Coordinates of C-alpha atoms and ligand atoms in Angstrom, one line a residue:
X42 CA 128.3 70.7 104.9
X43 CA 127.7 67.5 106.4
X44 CA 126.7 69.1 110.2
X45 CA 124.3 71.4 108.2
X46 CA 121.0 71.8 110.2
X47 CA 122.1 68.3 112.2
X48 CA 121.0 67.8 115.8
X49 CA 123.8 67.8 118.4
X50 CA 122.7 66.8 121.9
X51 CA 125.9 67.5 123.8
X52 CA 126.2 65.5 127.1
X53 CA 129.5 68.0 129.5
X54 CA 130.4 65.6 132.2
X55 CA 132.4 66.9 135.1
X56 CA 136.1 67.4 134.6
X57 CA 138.3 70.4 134.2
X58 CA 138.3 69.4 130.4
X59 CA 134.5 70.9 130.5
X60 CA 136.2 74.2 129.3
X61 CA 137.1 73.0 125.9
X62 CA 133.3 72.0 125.2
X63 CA 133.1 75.0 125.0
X64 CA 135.3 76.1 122.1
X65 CA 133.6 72.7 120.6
X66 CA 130.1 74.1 120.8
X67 CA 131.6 76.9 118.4
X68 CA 132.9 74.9 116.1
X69 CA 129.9 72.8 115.9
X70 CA 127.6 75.2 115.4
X71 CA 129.7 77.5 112.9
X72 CA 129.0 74.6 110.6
X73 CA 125.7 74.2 110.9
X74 CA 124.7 72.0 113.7
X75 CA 122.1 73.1 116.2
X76 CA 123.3 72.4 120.1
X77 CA 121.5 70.9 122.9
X78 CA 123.6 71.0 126.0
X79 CA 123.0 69.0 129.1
X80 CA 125.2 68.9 131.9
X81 CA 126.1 66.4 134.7
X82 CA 126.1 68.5 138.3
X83 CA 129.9 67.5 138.0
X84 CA 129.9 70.0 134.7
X85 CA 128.2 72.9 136.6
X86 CA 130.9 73.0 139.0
X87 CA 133.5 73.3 135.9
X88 CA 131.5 75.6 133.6
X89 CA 128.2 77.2 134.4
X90 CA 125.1 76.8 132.4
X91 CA 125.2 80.4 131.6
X92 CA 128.4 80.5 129.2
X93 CA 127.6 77.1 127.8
X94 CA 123.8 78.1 127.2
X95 CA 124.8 81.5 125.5
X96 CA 127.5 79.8 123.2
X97 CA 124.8 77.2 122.5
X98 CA 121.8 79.5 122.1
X99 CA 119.9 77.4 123.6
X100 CA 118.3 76.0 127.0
X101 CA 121.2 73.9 129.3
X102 CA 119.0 70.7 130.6
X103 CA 120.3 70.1 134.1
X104 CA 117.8 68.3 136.2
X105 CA 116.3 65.0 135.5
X106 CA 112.8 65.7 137.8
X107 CA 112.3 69.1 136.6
X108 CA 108.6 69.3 136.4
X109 CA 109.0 72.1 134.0
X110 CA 110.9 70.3 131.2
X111 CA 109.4 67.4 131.9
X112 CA 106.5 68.9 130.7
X113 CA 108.2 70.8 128.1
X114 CA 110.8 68.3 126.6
X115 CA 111.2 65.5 128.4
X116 CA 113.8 63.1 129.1
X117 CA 113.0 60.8 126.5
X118 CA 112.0 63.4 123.6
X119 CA 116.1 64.8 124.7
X120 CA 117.5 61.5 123.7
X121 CA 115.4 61.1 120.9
X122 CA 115.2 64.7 119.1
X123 CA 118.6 64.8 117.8
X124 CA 120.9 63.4 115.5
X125 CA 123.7 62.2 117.2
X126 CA 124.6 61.9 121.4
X127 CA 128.3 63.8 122.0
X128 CA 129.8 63.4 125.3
X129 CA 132.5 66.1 125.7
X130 CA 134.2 65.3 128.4
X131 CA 133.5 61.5 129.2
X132 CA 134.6 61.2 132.4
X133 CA 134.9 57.6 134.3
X134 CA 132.1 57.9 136.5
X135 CA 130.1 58.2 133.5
X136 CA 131.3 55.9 131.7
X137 CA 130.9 53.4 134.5
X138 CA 126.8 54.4 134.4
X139 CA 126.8 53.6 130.6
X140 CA 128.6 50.4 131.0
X141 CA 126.2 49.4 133.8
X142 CA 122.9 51.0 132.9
X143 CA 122.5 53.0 135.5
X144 CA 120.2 55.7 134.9
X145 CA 119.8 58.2 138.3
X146 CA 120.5 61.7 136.7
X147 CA 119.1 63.3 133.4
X148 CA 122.6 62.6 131.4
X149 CA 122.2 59.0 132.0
X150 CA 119.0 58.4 131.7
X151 CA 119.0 60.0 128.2
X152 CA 122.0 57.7 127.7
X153 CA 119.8 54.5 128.5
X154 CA 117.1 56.2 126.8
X155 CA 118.4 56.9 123.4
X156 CA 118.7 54.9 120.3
X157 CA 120.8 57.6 118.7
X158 CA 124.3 57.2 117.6
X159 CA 126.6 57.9 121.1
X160 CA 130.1 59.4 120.2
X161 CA 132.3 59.7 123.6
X162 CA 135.3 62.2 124.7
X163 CA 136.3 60.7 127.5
X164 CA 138.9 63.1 129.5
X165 CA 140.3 61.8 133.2
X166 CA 143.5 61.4 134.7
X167 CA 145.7 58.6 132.9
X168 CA 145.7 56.4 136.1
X169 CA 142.0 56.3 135.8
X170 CA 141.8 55.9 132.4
X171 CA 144.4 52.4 132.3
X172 CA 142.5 51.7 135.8
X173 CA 141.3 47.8 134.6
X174 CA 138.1 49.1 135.7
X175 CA 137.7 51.5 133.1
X176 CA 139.5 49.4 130.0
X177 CA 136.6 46.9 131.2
X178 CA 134.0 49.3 130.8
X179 CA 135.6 50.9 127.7
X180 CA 135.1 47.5 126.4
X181 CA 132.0 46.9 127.3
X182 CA 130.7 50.4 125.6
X183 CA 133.0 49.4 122.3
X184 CA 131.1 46.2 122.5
X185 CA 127.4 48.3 123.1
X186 CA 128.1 50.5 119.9
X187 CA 129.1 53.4 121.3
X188 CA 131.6 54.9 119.3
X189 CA 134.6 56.9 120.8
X190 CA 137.1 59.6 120.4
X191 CA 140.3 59.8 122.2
X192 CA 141.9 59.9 124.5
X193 CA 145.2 61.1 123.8
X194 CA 148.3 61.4 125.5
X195 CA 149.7 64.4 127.1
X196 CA 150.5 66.1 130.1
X197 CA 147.1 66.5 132.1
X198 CA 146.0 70.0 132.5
X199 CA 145.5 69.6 137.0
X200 CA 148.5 67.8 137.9
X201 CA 150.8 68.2 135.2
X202 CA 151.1 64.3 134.8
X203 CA 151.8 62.7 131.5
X204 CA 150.2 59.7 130.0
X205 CA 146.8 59.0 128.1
X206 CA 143.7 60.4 129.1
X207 CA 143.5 63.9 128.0
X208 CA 140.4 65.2 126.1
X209 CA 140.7 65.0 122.2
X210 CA 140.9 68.4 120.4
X211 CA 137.5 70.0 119.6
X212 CA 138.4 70.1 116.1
X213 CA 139.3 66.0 116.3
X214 CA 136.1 65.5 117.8
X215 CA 134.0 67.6 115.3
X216 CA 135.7 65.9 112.5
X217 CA 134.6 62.6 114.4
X218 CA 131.1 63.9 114.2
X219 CA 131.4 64.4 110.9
X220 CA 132.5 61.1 110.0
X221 CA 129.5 59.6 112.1
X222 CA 127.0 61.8 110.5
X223 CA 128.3 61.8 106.7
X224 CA 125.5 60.3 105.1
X225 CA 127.7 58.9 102.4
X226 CA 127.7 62.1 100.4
X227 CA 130.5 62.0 97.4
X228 CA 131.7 65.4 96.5
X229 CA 134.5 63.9 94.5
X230 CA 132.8 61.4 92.4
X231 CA 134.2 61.3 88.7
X232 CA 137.3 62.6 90.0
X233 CA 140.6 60.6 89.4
X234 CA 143.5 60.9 92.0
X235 CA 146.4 60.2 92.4
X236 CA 148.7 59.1 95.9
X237 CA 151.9 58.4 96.7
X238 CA 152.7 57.2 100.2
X239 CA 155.5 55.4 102.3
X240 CA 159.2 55.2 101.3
X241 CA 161.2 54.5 98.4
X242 CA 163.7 51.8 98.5
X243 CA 167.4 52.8 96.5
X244 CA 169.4 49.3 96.3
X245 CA 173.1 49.2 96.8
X246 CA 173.2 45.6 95.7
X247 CA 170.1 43.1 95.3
X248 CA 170.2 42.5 99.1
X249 CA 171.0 46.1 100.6
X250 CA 169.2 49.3 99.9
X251 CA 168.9 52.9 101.0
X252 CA 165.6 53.9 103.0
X253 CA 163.7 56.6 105.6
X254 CA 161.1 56.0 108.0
X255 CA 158.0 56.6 106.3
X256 CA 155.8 54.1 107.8
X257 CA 153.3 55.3 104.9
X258 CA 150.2 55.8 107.5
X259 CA 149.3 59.2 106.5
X260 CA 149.3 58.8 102.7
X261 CA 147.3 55.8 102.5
X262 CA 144.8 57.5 105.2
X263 CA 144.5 60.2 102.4
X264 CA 144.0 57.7 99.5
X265 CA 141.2 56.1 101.7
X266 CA 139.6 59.2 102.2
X267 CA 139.8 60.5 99.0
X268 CA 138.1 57.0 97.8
X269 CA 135.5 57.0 100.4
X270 CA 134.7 60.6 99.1
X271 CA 133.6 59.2 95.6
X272 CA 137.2 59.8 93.6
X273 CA 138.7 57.1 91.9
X274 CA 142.1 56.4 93.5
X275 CA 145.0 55.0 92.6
X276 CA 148.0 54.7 95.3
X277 CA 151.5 54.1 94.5
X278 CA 153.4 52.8 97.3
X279 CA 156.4 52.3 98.3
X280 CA 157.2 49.3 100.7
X281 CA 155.0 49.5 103.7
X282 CA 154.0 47.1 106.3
X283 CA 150.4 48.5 106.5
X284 CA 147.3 47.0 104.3
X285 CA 146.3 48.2 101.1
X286 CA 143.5 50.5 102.0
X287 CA 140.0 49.4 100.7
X288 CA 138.5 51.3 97.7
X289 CA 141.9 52.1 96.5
X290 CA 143.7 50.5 92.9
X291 CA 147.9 50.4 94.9
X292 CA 150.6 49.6 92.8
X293 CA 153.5 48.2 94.7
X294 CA 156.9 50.1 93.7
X295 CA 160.2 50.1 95.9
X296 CA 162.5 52.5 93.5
X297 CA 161.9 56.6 93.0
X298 CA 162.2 55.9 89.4
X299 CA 159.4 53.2 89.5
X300 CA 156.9 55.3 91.7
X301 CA 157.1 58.3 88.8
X302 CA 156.8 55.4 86.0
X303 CA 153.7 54.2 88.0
X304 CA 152.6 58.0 88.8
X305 CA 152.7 59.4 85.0
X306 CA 151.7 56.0 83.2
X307 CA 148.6 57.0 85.7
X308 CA 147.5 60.4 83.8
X309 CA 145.6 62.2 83.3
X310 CA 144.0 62.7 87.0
X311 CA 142.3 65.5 88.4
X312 CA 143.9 65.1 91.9
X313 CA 147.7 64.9 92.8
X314 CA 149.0 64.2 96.4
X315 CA 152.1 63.6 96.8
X316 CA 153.0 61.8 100.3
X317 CA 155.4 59.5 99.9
X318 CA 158.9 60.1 101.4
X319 CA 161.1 59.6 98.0
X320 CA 164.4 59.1 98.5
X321 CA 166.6 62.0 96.8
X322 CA 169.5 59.8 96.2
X323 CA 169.8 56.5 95.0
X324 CA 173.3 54.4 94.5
X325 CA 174.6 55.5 91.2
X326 CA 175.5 52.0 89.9
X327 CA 174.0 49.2 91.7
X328 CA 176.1 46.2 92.1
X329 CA 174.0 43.4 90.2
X330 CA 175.5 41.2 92.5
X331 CA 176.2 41.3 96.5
X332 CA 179.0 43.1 97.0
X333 CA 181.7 41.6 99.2
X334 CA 184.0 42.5 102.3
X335 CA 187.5 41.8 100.2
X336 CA 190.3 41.7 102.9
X337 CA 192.0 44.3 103.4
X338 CA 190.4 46.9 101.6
X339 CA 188.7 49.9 102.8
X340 CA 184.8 50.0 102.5
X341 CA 183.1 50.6 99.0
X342 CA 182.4 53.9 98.5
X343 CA 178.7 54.9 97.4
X344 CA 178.6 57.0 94.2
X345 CA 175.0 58.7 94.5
X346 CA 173.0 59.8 91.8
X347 CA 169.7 62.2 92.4
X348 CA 166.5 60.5 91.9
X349 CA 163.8 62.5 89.9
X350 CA 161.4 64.9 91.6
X351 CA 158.0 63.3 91.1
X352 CA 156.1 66.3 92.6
X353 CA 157.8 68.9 90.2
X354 CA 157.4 67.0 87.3
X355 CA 153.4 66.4 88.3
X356 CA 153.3 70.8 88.5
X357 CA 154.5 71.2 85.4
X358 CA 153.6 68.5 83.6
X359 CA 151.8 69.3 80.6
X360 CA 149.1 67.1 81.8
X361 CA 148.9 68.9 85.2
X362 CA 146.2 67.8 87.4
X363 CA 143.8 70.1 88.5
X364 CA 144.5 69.7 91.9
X365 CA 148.4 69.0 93.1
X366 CA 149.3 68.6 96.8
X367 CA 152.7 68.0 98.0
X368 CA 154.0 67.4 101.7
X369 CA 157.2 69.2 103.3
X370 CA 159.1 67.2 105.6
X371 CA 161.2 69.5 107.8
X372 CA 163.3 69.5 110.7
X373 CA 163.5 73.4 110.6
X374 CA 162.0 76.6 109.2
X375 CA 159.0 74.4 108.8
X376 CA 156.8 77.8 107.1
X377 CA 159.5 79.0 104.6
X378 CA 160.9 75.8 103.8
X379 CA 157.5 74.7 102.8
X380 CA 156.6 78.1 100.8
X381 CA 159.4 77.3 98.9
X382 CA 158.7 73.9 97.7
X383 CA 155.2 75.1 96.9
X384 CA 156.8 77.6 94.3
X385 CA 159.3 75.3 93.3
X386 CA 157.3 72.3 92.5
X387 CA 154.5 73.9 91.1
X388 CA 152.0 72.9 93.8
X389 CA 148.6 74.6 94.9
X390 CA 149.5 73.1 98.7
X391 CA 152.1 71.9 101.0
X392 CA 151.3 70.4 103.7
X393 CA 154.3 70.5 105.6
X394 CA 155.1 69.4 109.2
X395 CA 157.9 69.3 111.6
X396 CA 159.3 65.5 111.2
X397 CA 162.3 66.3 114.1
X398 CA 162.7 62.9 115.7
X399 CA 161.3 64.2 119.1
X400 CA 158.1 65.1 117.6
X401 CA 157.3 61.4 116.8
X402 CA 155.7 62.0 113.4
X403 CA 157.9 60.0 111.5
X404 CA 155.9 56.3 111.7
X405 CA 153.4 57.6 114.6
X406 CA 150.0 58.2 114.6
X407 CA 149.7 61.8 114.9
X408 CA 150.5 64.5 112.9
X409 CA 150.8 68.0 113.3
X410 CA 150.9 70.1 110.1
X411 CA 150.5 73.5 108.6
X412 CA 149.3 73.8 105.5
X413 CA 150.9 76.4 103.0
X414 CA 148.2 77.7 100.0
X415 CA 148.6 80.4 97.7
X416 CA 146.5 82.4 99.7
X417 CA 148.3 81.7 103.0
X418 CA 149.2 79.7 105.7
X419 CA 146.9 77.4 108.6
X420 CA 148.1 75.4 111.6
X421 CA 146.1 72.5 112.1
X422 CA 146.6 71.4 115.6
X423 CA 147.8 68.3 116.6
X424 CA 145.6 65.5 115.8
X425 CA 146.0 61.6 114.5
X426 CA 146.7 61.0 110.7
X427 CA 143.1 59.8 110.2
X428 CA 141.8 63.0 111.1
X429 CA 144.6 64.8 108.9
X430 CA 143.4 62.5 105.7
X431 CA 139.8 63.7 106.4
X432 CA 140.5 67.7 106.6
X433 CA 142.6 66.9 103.8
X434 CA 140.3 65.1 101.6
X435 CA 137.8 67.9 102.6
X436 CA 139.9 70.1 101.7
X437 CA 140.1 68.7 98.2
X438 CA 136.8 68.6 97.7
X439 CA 135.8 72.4 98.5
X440 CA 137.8 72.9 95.6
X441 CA 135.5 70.9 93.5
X442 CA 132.2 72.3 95.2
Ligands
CTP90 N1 159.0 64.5 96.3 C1 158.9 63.8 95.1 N2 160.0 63.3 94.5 C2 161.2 63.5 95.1 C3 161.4 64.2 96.3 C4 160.2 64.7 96.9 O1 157.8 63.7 94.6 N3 162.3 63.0 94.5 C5 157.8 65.1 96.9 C6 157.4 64.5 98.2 O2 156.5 63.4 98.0 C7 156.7 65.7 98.9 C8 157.5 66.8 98.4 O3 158.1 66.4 97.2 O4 155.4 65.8 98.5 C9 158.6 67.4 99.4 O5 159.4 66.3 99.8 P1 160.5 66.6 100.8 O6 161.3 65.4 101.1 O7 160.0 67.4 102.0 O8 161.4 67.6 100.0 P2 162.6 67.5 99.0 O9 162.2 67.9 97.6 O10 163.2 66.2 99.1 O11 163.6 68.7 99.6 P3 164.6 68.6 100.8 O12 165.1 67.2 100.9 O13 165.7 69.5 100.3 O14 163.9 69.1 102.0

């Protein structure tokens, strides 16, 4: 909706992550947005104007003293006809122009020219991108306005290397055009939601407790979404080291039993996600006071109890929110142990992912979910939990279109 009849001038800069602009200039035009290409010579010798002109159904700018589109566009009218500047891939060299105002081809001259919002891709090997030369200019663009996107780390597509500087996803940088563009348009105003995120803490005893990793990133991500999308949110939280997110009423809980308290005294809602990791078990009988090593016995057993199901008691409540999402966190048979839940719990989505320690999801920054509907099943590729929160709060929203 919100890259509807929007103006993309796309700026390909030469590196061998020039083949995914391609797959970007579909996405951005299958929702809505018109695309201008213009490519660096560096691009041609990547991709050629041809495919990258057909995809874009329009005329690739090349050449800075063509006499032709001088006459025609113009340098200046290209940086000024358009709604937002992508460069997809960034590659140092450019980058170095920006940061320096150099202006002796057509992409950076429209670069100097504009006074357009700039997102950047960069893409380069990770030696170059941690070279100081490039953090300084990274600054130094941060510090201009322009906004970026990535990198992210990975191994590089030429030399197999690992280490940051790979080009983000085209669907992470479409959502980052998105977020650039969105005009402050509130599909879910009047709608109430509520999110869990993070942990629950069990006690053993009033200075020992049971707990997971849930570092409570994505589900405050989706709370902040959800807000900036004109619902009223309420988050209930378990203990987290992160902020409160802004726009958001959080509640502060540490037990399971206090986060459904918290969660139904908060009905009725129209929206339910449910992030937070909630401990199954917690210690039967807490000891009211610290329990003690008594010589010569053997360690304390711990008598568990099973904490209530928040989720299933929010699908079939009688006061059901219109809307109820769950997350599945898996270490195997990610797709039918998530289906599963869904029918269990009474949910209209899972979002499950893969939380296997080696995947790093668990307390990271990025995420890498499918999500499970009624109607069936979509990977999302990988991509950080920001961008998650915003599909997912999108996704929320068609429903209330
Ligand atoms: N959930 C909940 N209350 C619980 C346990 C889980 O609300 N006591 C919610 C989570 O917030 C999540 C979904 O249920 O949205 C699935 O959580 P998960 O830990 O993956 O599943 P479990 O039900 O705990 O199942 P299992 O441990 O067997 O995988």
């Amino acid at each position: 909706m919100i890259l509807q009849r929007k103006r993309i001038l796309l700026i390909i800069s030469g590196g061998i992550a020039a083949y995914k602009s391609l797959d970007l200039i579909r996405r951005l035009r299958e929702r809505g947005a018109s695309v201008r290409p213009v490519m660096t010579a560096g691009a041609q010798a990547f991709v050629t104007p041809l495919a990258v002109g057909a995809l874009a159904a329009d005329k690739v700018f090349t050449e800075l003293f063509s006499r032709e589109d001088e006459q025609d566009v113009g340098h200046i009218r290209l940086a000024r006809d358009c709604d937002l500047i992508l460069i997809a891939p960034a590659t140092a060299d450019l980058m170095a122009k920006m940061a320096n105002g150099h202006a002796d081809d057509l992409a950076s001259t429209i670069l100097l020219a504009t006074d357009k919002p700039v997102l950047a891709a960069p893409a380069m090997n990770p030696k170059m991108w941690t070279h100081p030369a490039t953090q300084r200019n990274h600054q130094t663009l941060v510090g201009d306005g322009i906004h970026f996107i990535g990198p992210t780390s990975g191994e590089m597509a030429e030399s197999g290397e690992k280490g940051e500087g790979r080009m983000a996803e085209p669907l992470e940088i479409v959502a980052a055009v998105e977020a650039l563009l969105d005009t402050g348009d509130k599909p879910l105003a009047g709608k109430k939601a509520i999110v869990t995120s993070g942990p629950t803490h069990e006690p053993i005893d009033p200075v020992r407790y049971i707990a997971n990793r849930s570092s409570g990133k994505q589900g405050h991500a989706i709370a902040a979404e959800l807000a900036r999308l004109g619902a009223e949110v309420t988050l209930v939280s378990g203990p987290v080291t992160i902020p409160d997110p802004k726009g958001v009423t959080t509640i502060h809980v540490e037990r399971a039993e206090d986060m459904r308290d918290a969660v139904l005294a908060n009905l009725p809602a129209d929206i339910a996600v449910m992030v937070a990791a909630v401990a199954d078990w917690r210690v039967a009988s807490a000891a009211g006071n610290k329990i003690k090593k008594q010589p010569g016995e053997a360690p304390p057993p711990l008598i568990l109890a099973e904490n209530p199901d928040i989720l299933k008691t929010i699908g079939r409540h009688p006061q059901r929110p219109t809307l109820v999402v769950g997350f599945a966190a898996e270490t195997q048979n990610v797709a039918e142990n998530g289906r599963s839940k869904l029918e269990r719990k009474g949910a209209d989505y899972i979002i499950a992912n893969d939380v296997s320690p080696e995947t790093g999801i668990m307390g990271g920054d990025r995420n890498r979910v499918k999500v499970i509907g009624k109607a069936g099943d979509e990977d999302w590729p990988e991509m950080g939990k920001q961008v998650v929160a915003e599909r997912i709060a999108r996704l929320i929203a068609s429903h209330f279109a």
